């Protein structure tokens, strides 16, 4: 992704001018969130898909910026005390720590709106703009990104309440939460919470390249595998990675009783699952032949994060 990052970074910096009416503190906080050091994986996926489908990278940059805005907003809100309560993100204080909680909420609100403004103004073809907006709105909405986060919080809350009931040693009839602590339920959460933006990124790249349905289907299958593999690896890193190297707190998933792949499967079985998903993702990337080389290499990179 090295040659794609400067393109994405410049486009993000250009998009960081939010207009004269934007208060200085809010604008600073939005830029702090949007321009924070990161892999730029989702915008890179937009460009990779566009390239694999024969499009021009420049045509896909508005969608690359938009999906990173959505991703940045989701991280800002996820880090809030009422959500995951994190104080470190990408090696820096989270937005509500660096600024304040109210500003962090407004940053997320504003970045979400700016994402769709950027799509609507940056894509010349109206039909492609509308389709890209529809894809990103669906991925960011109640049935996908937000719904996945809601179920993730519910699973964590139910686990905490179950522990509390057990510690109270009172013999009360309590609901069975075992159905919420299964691999199937966890996959459902992460195919929405993480996978939806992966899928949207690749879909928008294909849309802006004018790709056919077979290409879109191959990218959709690739996204399903890659997004899930990425989350399995992310869960593994919380168990095994060094905090400074990862750029965020580690061990919090265990402490909070979060539903994770290592927690359900064990570390070795979780690694095996990630390997299987990456192998499947690579097989879908082969559809594009030499043009899909970035997609193949990216799948390998996701897995290598655990090594």
CSV table of C-alpha atoms in Angstrom, one decimal:
chain,number,residue,atom,x,y,z
A,1,UNK,CA,0.0,0.0,0.0
A,2,UNK,CA,3.0,2.3,0.3
A,3,UNK,CA,2.5,4.1,-3.0
A,4,UNK,CA,-1.3,4.5,-2.3
A,5,UNK,CA,-0.8,6.1,1.1
A,6,UNK,CA,0.5,9.5,-0.1
A,7,UNK,CA,-2.5,9.8,-2.5
A,8,UNK,CA,-4.9,9.1,0.4
A,9,UNK,CA,-3.1,11.3,2.8
A,10,UNK,CA,-3.1,14.3,0.5
A,11,UNK,CA,-6.7,13.8,-0.3
A,12,UNK,CA,-7.5,13.6,3.5
A,13,UNK,CA,-5.6,16.8,4.1
A,14,UNK,CA,-7.4,18.5,1.3
A,15,UNK,CA,-10.7,17.4,2.8
A,16,UNK,CA,-9.7,18.8,6.2
A,17,UNK,CA,-11.0,22.3,5.4
A,18,UNK,CA,-14.5,22.2,6.8
A,19,UNK,CA,-15.5,25.7,5.8
A,20,UNK,CA,-15.5,29.1,7.5
A,21,UNK,CA,-18.5,28.3,9.7
A,22,UNK,CA,-16.8,25.4,11.4
A,23,UNK,CA,-15.6,26.4,14.9
A,24,UNK,CA,-11.9,26.3,15.4
A,25,UNK,CA,-11.9,23.8,18.2
A,26,UNK,CA,-14.3,21.4,16.4
A,27,UNK,CA,-12.2,21.6,13.2
A,28,UNK,CA,-9.0,20.9,15.1
A,29,UNK,CA,-10.6,17.9,16.7
A,30,UNK,CA,-12.0,16.6,13.4
A,31,UNK,CA,-8.6,16.9,11.8
A,32,UNK,CA,-7.0,15.3,14.8
A,33,UNK,CA,-9.3,12.2,14.3
A,34,UNK,CA,-9.1,12.1,10.5
A,35,UNK,CA,-5.4,12.7,10.1
A,36,UNK,CA,-4.3,10.5,13.0
A,37,UNK,CA,-1.5,8.0,12.0
A,38,UNK,CA,-2.9,4.8,10.6
A,39,UNK,CA,-2.8,2.2,7.9
A,40,UNK,CA,-5.4,3.8,5.8
A,41,UNK,CA,-6.6,0.3,5.0
A,42,UNK,CA,-10.2,1.1,4.0
A,43,UNK,CA,-9.4,4.0,1.6
A,44,UNK,CA,-6.6,1.8,0.2
A,45,UNK,CA,-9.3,-0.9,-0.5
A,46,UNK,CA,-11.3,1.6,-2.5
A,47,UNK,CA,-8.3,2.3,-4.7
A,48,UNK,CA,-7.3,-1.3,-5.0
A,49,UNK,CA,-10.7,-2.4,-6.1
A,50,UNK,CA,-10.9,0.5,-8.6
A,51,UNK,CA,-7.5,-0.5,-10.0
A,52,UNK,CA,-8.3,-4.2,-10.2
A,53,UNK,CA,-11.4,-3.4,-12.2
A,54,UNK,CA,-9.5,-1.2,-14.6
A,55,UNK,CA,-10.5,2.3,-13.2
A,56,UNK,CA,-8.4,5.3,-12.5
A,57,UNK,CA,-7.2,5.9,-8.9
A,58,UNK,CA,-8.0,9.6,-9.0
A,59,UNK,CA,-11.7,8.8,-9.7
A,60,UNK,CA,-11.9,6.7,-6.6
A,61,UNK,CA,-10.3,9.3,-4.2
A,62,UNK,CA,-13.6,10.9,-3.1
A,63,UNK,CA,-14.9,7.5,-1.9
A,64,UNK,CA,-11.6,6.7,-0.3
A,65,UNK,CA,-11.8,9.9,1.8
A,66,UNK,CA,-15.5,9.3,2.6
A,67,UNK,CA,-15.0,5.8,4.0
A,68,UNK,CA,-12.0,7.0,6.1
A,69,UNK,CA,-14.3,9.8,7.5
A,70,UNK,CA,-16.9,7.2,8.5
A,71,UNK,CA,-14.2,4.9,10.0
A,72,UNK,CA,-12.7,7.8,11.9
A,73,UNK,CA,-16.1,8.9,13.3
A,74,UNK,CA,-16.8,5.3,14.4
A,75,UNK,CA,-13.5,5.1,16.3
A,76,UNK,CA,-14.1,8.4,18.0
A,77,UNK,CA,-17.5,7.3,19.2
A,78,UNK,CA,-16.3,3.7,20.0
A,79,UNK,CA,-13.6,5.2,22.3
A,80,UNK,CA,-16.1,7.2,24.4
A,81,UNK,CA,-16.6,6.3,28.1
A,82,UNK,CA,-20.1,5.1,27.4
A,83,UNK,CA,-18.9,2.7,24.7
A,84,UNK,CA,-15.4,1.0,24.9
A,85,UNK,CA,-13.9,3.6,27.2
A,86,UNK,CA,-10.4,3.8,25.6
A,87,UNK,CA,-7.9,6.5,26.3
A,88,UNK,CA,-5.4,5.6,23.5
A,89,UNK,CA,-5.9,5.3,19.8
A,90,UNK,CA,-3.2,5.0,17.1
A,91,UNK,CA,-0.6,5.7,19.7
A,92,UNK,CA,-2.1,9.0,20.8
A,93,UNK,CA,-4.8,10.1,23.3
A,94,UNK,CA,-8.3,9.5,22.1
A,95,UNK,CA,-10.3,12.5,21.0
A,96,UNK,CA,-12.3,12.8,24.2
A,97,UNK,CA,-9.1,12.7,26.2
A,98,UNK,CA,-7.2,15.2,24.0
A,99,UNK,CA,-10.2,17.6,23.7
A,100,UNK,CA,-13.3,16.7,25.8
A,101,UNK,CA,-16.2,14.3,25.6
A,102,UNK,CA,-18.8,16.7,24.1
A,103,UNK,CA,-16.4,17.7,21.4
A,104,UNK,CA,-15.7,14.0,20.6
A,105,UNK,CA,-19.4,13.4,20.1
A,106,UNK,CA,-19.7,16.4,17.8
A,107,UNK,CA,-16.6,15.3,15.9
A,108,UNK,CA,-18.3,11.9,15.1
A,109,UNK,CA,-21.5,13.6,14.1
A,110,UNK,CA,-19.7,16.0,11.8
A,111,UNK,CA,-17.4,13.5,10.2
A,112,UNK,CA,-20.3,11.3,9.3
A,113,UNK,CA,-22.1,14.1,7.5
A,114,UNK,CA,-18.9,15.3,5.8
A,115,UNK,CA,-18.4,11.9,4.4
A,116,UNK,CA,-21.6,12.0,2.4
A,117,UNK,CA,-21.0,15.7,1.4
A,118,UNK,CA,-17.6,14.6,0.0
A,119,UNK,CA,-19.2,11.8,-2.0
A,120,UNK,CA,-21.9,13.9,-3.5
A,121,UNK,CA,-19.6,16.8,-4.5
A,122,UNK,CA,-16.6,14.8,-5.5
A,123,UNK,CA,-18.0,12.3,-8.0
A,124,UNK,CA,-18.9,13.7,-11.4
A,125,UNK,CA,-21.2,10.9,-12.6
A,126,UNK,CA,-24.5,11.4,-10.8
A,127,UNK,CA,-25.6,7.8,-11.1
A,128,UNK,CA,-22.3,6.5,-9.7
A,129,UNK,CA,-22.4,9.1,-6.9
A,130,UNK,CA,-25.9,8.0,-5.8
A,131,UNK,CA,-24.9,4.3,-5.8
A,132,UNK,CA,-21.7,5.0,-3.8
A,133,UNK,CA,-23.7,7.1,-1.3
A,134,UNK,CA,-26.3,4.2,-1.0
A,135,UNK,CA,-23.5,1.6,-0.4
A,136,UNK,CA,-21.7,3.7,2.2
A,137,UNK,CA,-24.9,4.7,4.0
A,138,UNK,CA,-26.1,1.1,4.2
A,139,UNK,CA,-22.7,0.0,5.6
A,140,UNK,CA,-22.6,2.7,8.2
A,141,UNK,CA,-26.2,2.3,9.3
A,142,UNK,CA,-28.3,0.5,11.9
A,143,UNK,CA,-28.2,-2.9,10.2
A,144,UNK,CA,-24.4,-3.0,9.8
A,145,UNK,CA,-21.7,-0.8,11.5
A,146,UNK,CA,-23.9,0.7,14.2
A,147,UNK,CA,-25.9,-2.5,14.6
A,148,UNK,CA,-22.8,-4.6,15.0
A,149,UNK,CA,-21.5,-2.2,17.6
A,150,UNK,CA,-24.8,-2.3,19.5
A,151,UNK,CA,-24.7,-6.2,19.6
A,152,UNK,CA,-21.1,-6.1,20.7
A,153,UNK,CA,-21.9,-3.8,23.6
A,154,UNK,CA,-24.9,-6.0,24.4
A,155,UNK,CA,-22.8,-9.2,24.6
A,156,UNK,CA,-20.3,-7.4,26.9
A,157,UNK,CA,-23.1,-6.1,29.1
A,158,UNK,CA,-24.8,-9.5,29.3
A,159,UNK,CA,-21.5,-11.1,30.3
A,160,UNK,CA,-20.9,-8.5,33.0
A,161,UNK,CA,-24.5,-8.9,34.4
A,162,UNK,CA,-24.1,-12.7,34.4
A,163,UNK,CA,-21.0,-12.5,36.5
A,164,UNK,CA,-22.7,-10.1,38.8
A,165,UNK,CA,-25.6,-12.4,39.3
A,166,UNK,CA,-23.3,-15.4,40.0
A,167,UNK,CA,-21.4,-13.4,42.6
A,168,UNK,CA,-24.6,-12.4,44.4
A,169,UNK,CA,-25.3,-16.1,45.2
A,170,UNK,CA,-29.0,-15.5,45.0
A,171,UNK,CA,-30.9,-18.3,43.3
A,172,UNK,CA,-33.0,-16.4,40.8
A,173,UNK,CA,-34.3,-17.5,37.4
A,174,UNK,CA,-32.0,-15.7,35.0
A,175,UNK,CA,-32.0,-15.6,31.2
A,176,UNK,CA,-29.6,-17.9,29.4
A,177,UNK,CA,-26.9,-15.9,27.6
A,178,UNK,CA,-25.1,-18.8,26.1
A,179,UNK,CA,-26.7,-18.1,22.7
A,180,UNK,CA,-24.9,-14.8,22.7
A,181,UNK,CA,-21.5,-16.2,23.3
A,182,UNK,CA,-21.0,-18.4,20.2
A,183,UNK,CA,-18.7,-18.1,17.2
A,184,UNK,CA,-21.8,-17.6,15.0
A,185,UNK,CA,-23.0,-14.7,17.0
A,186,UNK,CA,-19.5,-13.2,17.1
A,187,UNK,CA,-19.2,-13.5,13.3
A,188,UNK,CA,-22.6,-11.8,12.9
A,189,UNK,CA,-21.3,-8.9,15.0
A,190,UNK,CA,-18.0,-8.5,13.1
A,191,UNK,CA,-19.4,-9.0,9.6
A,192,UNK,CA,-21.4,-5.9,10.4
A,193,UNK,CA,-19.1,-3.9,12.7
A,194,UNK,CA,-15.9,-4.4,10.8
A,195,UNK,CA,-16.7,-6.3,7.6
A,196,UNK,CA,-19.4,-3.8,6.4
A,197,UNK,CA,-16.9,-1.0,5.8
A,198,UNK,CA,-14.5,-3.4,4.1
A,199,UNK,CA,-17.3,-4.5,1.7
A,200,UNK,CA,-18.4,-0.9,1.1
A,201,UNK,CA,-14.8,0.2,0.4
A,202,UNK,CA,-14.3,-2.5,-2.3
A,203,UNK,CA,-17.8,-2.0,-3.7
A,204,UNK,CA,-17.3,1.8,-4.1
A,205,UNK,CA,-14.0,1.2,-5.9
A,206,UNK,CA,-15.8,-1.1,-8.3
A,207,UNK,CA,-18.7,1.3,-8.8
A,208,UNK,CA,-16.3,4.2,-9.7
A,209,UNK,CA,-14.5,1.9,-12.1
A,210,UNK,CA,-17.7,0.9,-13.8
A,211,UNK,CA,-17.1,-2.8,-13.0
A,212,UNK,CA,-19.3,-5.6,-14.1
A,213,UNK,CA,-21.4,-7.8,-11.8
A,214,UNK,CA,-18.9,-10.7,-11.8
A,215,UNK,CA,-16.1,-8.4,-10.6
A,216,UNK,CA,-18.3,-6.9,-7.9
A,217,UNK,CA,-19.3,-10.4,-6.7
A,218,UNK,CA,-15.6,-11.5,-6.5
A,219,UNK,CA,-14.8,-8.4,-4.5
A,220,UNK,CA,-17.8,-9.0,-2.2
A,221,UNK,CA,-16.6,-12.5,-1.4
A,222,UNK,CA,-13.1,-11.2,-0.9
A,223,UNK,CA,-14.4,-8.5,1.5
A,224,UNK,CA,-16.3,-11.0,3.5
A,225,UNK,CA,-13.2,-13.1,4.1
A,226,UNK,CA,-10.8,-10.3,4.6
A,227,UNK,CA,-13.0,-8.3,7.0
A,228,UNK,CA,-13.5,-11.3,9.2
A,229,UNK,CA,-9.8,-12.3,9.1
A,230,UNK,CA,-8.9,-8.7,10.1
A,231,UNK,CA,-11.1,-8.9,13.1
A,232,UNK,CA,-9.9,-12.3,14.2
A,233,UNK,CA,-6.3,-11.0,14.0
A,234,UNK,CA,-7.3,-7.8,15.8
A,235,UNK,CA,-8.7,-10.0,18.7
A,236,UNK,CA,-5.5,-12.0,18.7
A,237,UNK,CA,-3.4,-8.9,18.9
A,238,UNK,CA,-5.3,-7.8,22.0
A,239,UNK,CA,-4.1,-11.0,23.6
A,240,UNK,CA,-0.5,-11.2,22.3
A,241,UNK,CA,0.8,-7.8,21.0
A,242,UNK,CA,2.9,-5.1,22.7
A,243,UNK,CA,0.9,-2.0,23.6
A,244,UNK,CA,3.4,0.4,22.2
A,245,UNK,CA,3.7,-1.4,18.9
A,246,UNK,CA,-0.1,-1.7,18.5
A,247,UNK,CA,-0.8,1.9,19.4
A,248,UNK,CA,-3.7,1.2,21.8
A,249,UNK,CA,-4.4,-0.6,25.1
A,250,UNK,CA,-4.1,-4.3,25.0
A,251,UNK,CA,-5.7,-6.9,27.3
A,252,UNK,CA,-8.9,-4.8,27.7
A,253,UNK,CA,-11.0,-7.4,25.9
A,254,UNK,CA,-10.2,-10.0,28.5
A,255,UNK,CA,-10.7,-7.6,31.4
A,256,UNK,CA,-14.1,-6.4,30.2
A,257,UNK,CA,-15.4,-9.9,29.2
A,258,UNK,CA,-15.7,-9.0,25.6
A,259,UNK,CA,-16.7,-11.6,23.1
A,260,UNK,CA,-13.6,-12.5,21.1
A,261,UNK,CA,-12.3,-15.3,18.9
A,262,UNK,CA,-9.4,-16.3,21.1
A,263,UNK,CA,-11.8,-16.2,24.1
A,264,UNK,CA,-14.2,-18.6,22.3
A,265,UNK,CA,-11.7,-20.7,20.3
A,266,UNK,CA,-8.4,-20.4,22.0
A,267,UNK,CA,-5.4,-18.6,20.5
A,268,UNK,CA,-4.2,-21.4,18.2
A,269,UNK,CA,-7.6,-22.2,16.8
A,270,UNK,CA,-8.2,-18.5,16.3
A,271,UNK,CA,-4.9,-18.3,14.3
A,272,UNK,CA,-6.0,-21.3,12.2
A,273,UNK,CA,-9.3,-19.5,11.5
A,274,UNK,CA,-7.5,-16.4,10.3
A,275,UNK,CA,-5.3,-18.5,8.1
A,276,UNK,CA,-8.3,-20.2,6.5
A,277,UNK,CA,-10.0,-16.9,5.9
A,278,UNK,CA,-7.0,-15.4,4.3
A,279,UNK,CA,-6.5,-18.4,2.0
A,280,UNK,CA,-10.1,-18.0,0.9
A,281,UNK,CA,-9.7,-14.2,0.3
A,282,UNK,CA,-6.7,-14.9,-1.8
A,283,UNK,CA,-8.7,-17.3,-4.0
A,284,UNK,CA,-11.3,-14.6,-4.7
A,285,UNK,CA,-8.5,-12.1,-5.6
A,286,UNK,CA,-7.3,-14.5,-8.3
A,287,UNK,CA,-10.3,-13.7,-10.3
A,288,UNK,CA,-8.6,-10.4,-11.3
A,289,UNK,CA,-5.4,-12.0,-12.4
A,290,UNK,CA,-2.3,-9.8,-12.3
A,291,UNK,CA,-4.5,-6.7,-11.8
A,292,UNK,CA,-5.5,-8.1,-8.3
A,293,UNK,CA,-1.9,-8.3,-7.0
A,294,UNK,CA,-2.5,-5.7,-4.3
A,295,UNK,CA,-5.5,-7.6,-3.0
A,296,UNK,CA,-3.5,-10.8,-2.7
A,297,UNK,CA,-0.6,-9.1,-1.0
A,298,UNK,CA,-3.0,-7.3,1.4
A,299,UNK,CA,-4.6,-10.6,2.5
A,300,UNK,CA,-1.1,-11.8,3.4
A,301,UNK,CA,-0.3,-8.6,5.3
A,302,UNK,CA,-3.4,-9.0,7.4
A,303,UNK,CA,-2.3,-12.4,8.5
A,304,UNK,CA,1.3,-11.3,9.1
A,305,UNK,CA,0.2,-8.9,11.8
A,306,UNK,CA,0.0,-11.9,14.2
A,307,UNK,CA,3.5,-13.1,13.5
